[in-house]
Short mmCIF file of C-alpha atoms in Angstrom, two decimals:
data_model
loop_
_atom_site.label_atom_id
_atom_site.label_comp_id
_atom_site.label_asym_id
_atom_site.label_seq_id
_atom_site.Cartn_x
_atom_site.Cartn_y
_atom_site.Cartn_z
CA UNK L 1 70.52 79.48 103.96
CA UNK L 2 74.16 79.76 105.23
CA UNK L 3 75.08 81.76 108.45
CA UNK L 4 77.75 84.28 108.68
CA UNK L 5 78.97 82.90 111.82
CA UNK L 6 80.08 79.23 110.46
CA UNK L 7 83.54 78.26 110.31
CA UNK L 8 85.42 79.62 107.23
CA UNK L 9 89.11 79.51 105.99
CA UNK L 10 90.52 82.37 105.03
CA UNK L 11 93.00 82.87 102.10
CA UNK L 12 96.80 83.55 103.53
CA UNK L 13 97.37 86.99 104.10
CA UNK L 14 100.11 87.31 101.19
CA UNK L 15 97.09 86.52 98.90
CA UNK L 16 94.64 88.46 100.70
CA UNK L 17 97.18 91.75 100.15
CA UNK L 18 98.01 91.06 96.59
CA UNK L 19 94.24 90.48 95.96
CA UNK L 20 93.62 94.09 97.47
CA UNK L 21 96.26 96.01 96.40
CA UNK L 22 95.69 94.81 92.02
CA UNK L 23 91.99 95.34 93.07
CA UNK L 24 92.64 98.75 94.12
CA UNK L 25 95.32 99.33 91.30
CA UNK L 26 92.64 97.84 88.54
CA UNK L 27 89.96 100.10 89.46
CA UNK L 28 92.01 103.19 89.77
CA UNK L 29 93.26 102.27 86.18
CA UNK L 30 90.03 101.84 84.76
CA UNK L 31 89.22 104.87 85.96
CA UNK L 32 92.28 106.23 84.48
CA UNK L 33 91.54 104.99 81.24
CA UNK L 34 87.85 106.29 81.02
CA UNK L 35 89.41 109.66 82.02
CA UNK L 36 91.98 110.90 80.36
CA UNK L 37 90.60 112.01 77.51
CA UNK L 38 87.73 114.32 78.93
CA UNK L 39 90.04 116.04 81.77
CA UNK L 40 93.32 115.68 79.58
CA UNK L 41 93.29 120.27 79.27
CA UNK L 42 93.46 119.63 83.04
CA UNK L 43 95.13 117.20 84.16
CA UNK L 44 97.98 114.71 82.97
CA UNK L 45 96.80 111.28 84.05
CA UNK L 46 98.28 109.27 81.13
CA UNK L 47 101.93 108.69 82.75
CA UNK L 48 100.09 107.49 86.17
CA UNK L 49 98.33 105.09 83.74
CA UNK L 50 100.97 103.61 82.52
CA UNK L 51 103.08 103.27 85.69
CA UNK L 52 99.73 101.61 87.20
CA UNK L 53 99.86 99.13 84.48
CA UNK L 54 103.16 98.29 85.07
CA UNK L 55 102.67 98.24 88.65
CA UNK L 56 99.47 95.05 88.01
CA UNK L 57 101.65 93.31 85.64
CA UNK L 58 104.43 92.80 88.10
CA UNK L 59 102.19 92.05 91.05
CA UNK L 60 100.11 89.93 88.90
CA UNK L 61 103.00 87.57 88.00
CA UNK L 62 104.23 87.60 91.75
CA UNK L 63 100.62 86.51 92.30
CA UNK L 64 100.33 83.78 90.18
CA UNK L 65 103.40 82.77 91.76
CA UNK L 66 101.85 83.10 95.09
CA UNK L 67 98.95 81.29 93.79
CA UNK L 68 101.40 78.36 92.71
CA UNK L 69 102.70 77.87 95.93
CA UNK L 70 99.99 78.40 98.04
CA UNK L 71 96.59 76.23 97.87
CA UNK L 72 93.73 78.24 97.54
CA UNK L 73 91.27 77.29 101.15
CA UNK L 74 88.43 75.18 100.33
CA UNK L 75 84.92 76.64 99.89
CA UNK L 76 82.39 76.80 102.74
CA UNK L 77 80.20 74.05 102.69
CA UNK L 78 76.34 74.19 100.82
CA UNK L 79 78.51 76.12 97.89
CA UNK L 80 77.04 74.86 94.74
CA UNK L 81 79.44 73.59 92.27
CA UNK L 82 77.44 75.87 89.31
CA UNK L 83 78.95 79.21 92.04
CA UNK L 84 82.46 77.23 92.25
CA UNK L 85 82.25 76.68 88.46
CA UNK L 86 82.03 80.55 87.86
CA UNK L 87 84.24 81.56 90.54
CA UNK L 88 86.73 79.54 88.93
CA UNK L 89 85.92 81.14 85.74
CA UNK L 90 85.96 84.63 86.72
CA UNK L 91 89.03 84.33 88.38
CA UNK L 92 90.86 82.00 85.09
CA UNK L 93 89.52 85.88 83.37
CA UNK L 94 90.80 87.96 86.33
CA UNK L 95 94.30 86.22 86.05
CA UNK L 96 94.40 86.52 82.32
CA UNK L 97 93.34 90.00 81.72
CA UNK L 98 95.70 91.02 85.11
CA UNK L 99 98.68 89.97 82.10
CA UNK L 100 97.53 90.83 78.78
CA UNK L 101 95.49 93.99 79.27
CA UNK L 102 99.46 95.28 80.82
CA UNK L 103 101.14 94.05 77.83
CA UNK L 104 98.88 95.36 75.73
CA UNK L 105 99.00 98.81 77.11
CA UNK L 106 103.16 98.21 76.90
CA UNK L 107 102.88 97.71 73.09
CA UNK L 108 100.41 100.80 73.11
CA UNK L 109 103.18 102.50 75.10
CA UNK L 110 106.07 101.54 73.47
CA UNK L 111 104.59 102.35 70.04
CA UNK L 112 104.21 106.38 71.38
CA UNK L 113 106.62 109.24 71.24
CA UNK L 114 107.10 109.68 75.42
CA UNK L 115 109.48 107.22 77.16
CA UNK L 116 107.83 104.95 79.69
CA UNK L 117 108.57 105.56 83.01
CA UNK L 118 107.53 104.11 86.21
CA UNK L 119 106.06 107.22 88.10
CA UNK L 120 109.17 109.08 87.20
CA UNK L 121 111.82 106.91 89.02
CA UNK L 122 113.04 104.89 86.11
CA UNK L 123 112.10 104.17 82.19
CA UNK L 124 111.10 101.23 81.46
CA UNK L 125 112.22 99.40 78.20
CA UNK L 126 110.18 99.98 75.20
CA UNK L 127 109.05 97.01 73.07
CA UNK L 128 109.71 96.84 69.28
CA UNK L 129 106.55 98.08 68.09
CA UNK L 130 105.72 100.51 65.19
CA UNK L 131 103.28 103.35 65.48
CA UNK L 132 100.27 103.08 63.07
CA UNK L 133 101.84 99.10 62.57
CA UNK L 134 99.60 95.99 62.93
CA UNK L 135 100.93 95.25 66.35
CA UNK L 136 100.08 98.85 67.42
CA UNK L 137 96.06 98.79 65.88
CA UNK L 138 95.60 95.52 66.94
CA UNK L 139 96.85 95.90 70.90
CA UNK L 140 94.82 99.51 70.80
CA UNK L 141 91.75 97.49 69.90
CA UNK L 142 92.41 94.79 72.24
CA UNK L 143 93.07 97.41 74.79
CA UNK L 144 90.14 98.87 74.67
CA UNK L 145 87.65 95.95 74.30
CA UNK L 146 89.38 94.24 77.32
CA UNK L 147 89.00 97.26 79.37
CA UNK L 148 85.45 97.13 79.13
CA UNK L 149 85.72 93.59 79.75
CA UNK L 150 87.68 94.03 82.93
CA UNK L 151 85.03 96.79 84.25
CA UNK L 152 82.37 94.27 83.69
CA UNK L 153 84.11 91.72 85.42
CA UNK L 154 84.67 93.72 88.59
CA UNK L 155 80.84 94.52 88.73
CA UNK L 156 80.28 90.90 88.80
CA UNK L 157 82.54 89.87 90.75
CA UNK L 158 81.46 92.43 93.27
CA UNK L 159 77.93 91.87 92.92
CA UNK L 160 78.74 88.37 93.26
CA UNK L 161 80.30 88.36 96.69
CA UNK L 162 77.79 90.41 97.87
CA UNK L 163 75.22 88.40 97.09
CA UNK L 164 77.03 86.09 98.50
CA UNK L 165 78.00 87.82 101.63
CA UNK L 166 74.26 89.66 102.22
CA UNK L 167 71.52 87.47 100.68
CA UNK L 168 72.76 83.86 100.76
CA UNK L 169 74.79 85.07 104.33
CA UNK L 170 77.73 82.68 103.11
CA UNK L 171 81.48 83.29 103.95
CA UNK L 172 82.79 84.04 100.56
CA UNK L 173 83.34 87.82 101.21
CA UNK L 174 84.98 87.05 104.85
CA UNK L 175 87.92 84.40 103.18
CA UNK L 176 89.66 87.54 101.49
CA UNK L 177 89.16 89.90 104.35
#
């Protein structure tokens, strides 16, 4: 069993704030988009949606920038390669639905009647997509399949570094702190 006290490398802190700040703008979105509907007579939570969105595509490509120049640190030791396998899976998933489930949600967006603007400082250019189209159906679908996807990928992931950090006592948890 490992001990929380072993040495550990921790990832830079340009990584560790991008990680935080999507993780933080991901959940709120989720929440968002399980939302609106039900509390729509109430409140308007659509536009902060889509400015949210926006906001996880652009720091999602700055991150896979960041994650280009940057080497990720190397796992604590005892890690089994099966967890290292899946981490790197999950995170290949993270990165991919960080981009697509945004673009997506741009088609969806660009598609509607309202401009898209980015919390009401400036609109942001509307892709050439057809309401009722192909384009539109399919990334509405997509949207909403991949949101589920995402919601079940941030229980894992959380359940898996806290496994991690509580019942196998490993670093994991402490590298992105």
């Amino acid at each position: 069993m490992g001990d929380l006290r072993q040495d550990y490398v921790r990832y830079n802190k340009g990584a560790r704030t991008l990680h935080w700040a999507i993780a933080v703008l991901v959940i709120a979105n989720l929440a968002t988009g399980l939302l609106h509907d039900p509390l729509e007579p109430y409140v308007r939570l659509m536009p902060f949606h889509k400015a949210t969105g926006m906001t996880i595509l652009a720091l999602s490509v700055v991150r896979i920038v960041w994650r280009a120049m940057w080497q990720r640190p190397p796992y604590p030791p005892g890690i089994s390669r099966n967890a290292i396998l899946s981490a790197r899976v999950v995170q290949a998933a993270f990165y991919a639905l960080m981009i697509v489930m945004p673009v997506t949600g741009w088609i969806l967006a660009s598609a509607g009647k309202y401009p898209l603007d980015w919390f009401g400082l400036f609109e942001l250019p509307k892709l050439p997509v057809v309401r009722h189209s192909a384009a539109y159906s399919i990334g509405h679908e997509m949207h909403e399949i991949l949101g589920w996807l995402f919601l079940a990928l941030v229980v894992l992931h959380v359940a898996a570094a806290l496994r991690h950090h509580f019942l196998l006592r490993e670093p994991i948890l402490r590298r992105m702190m």
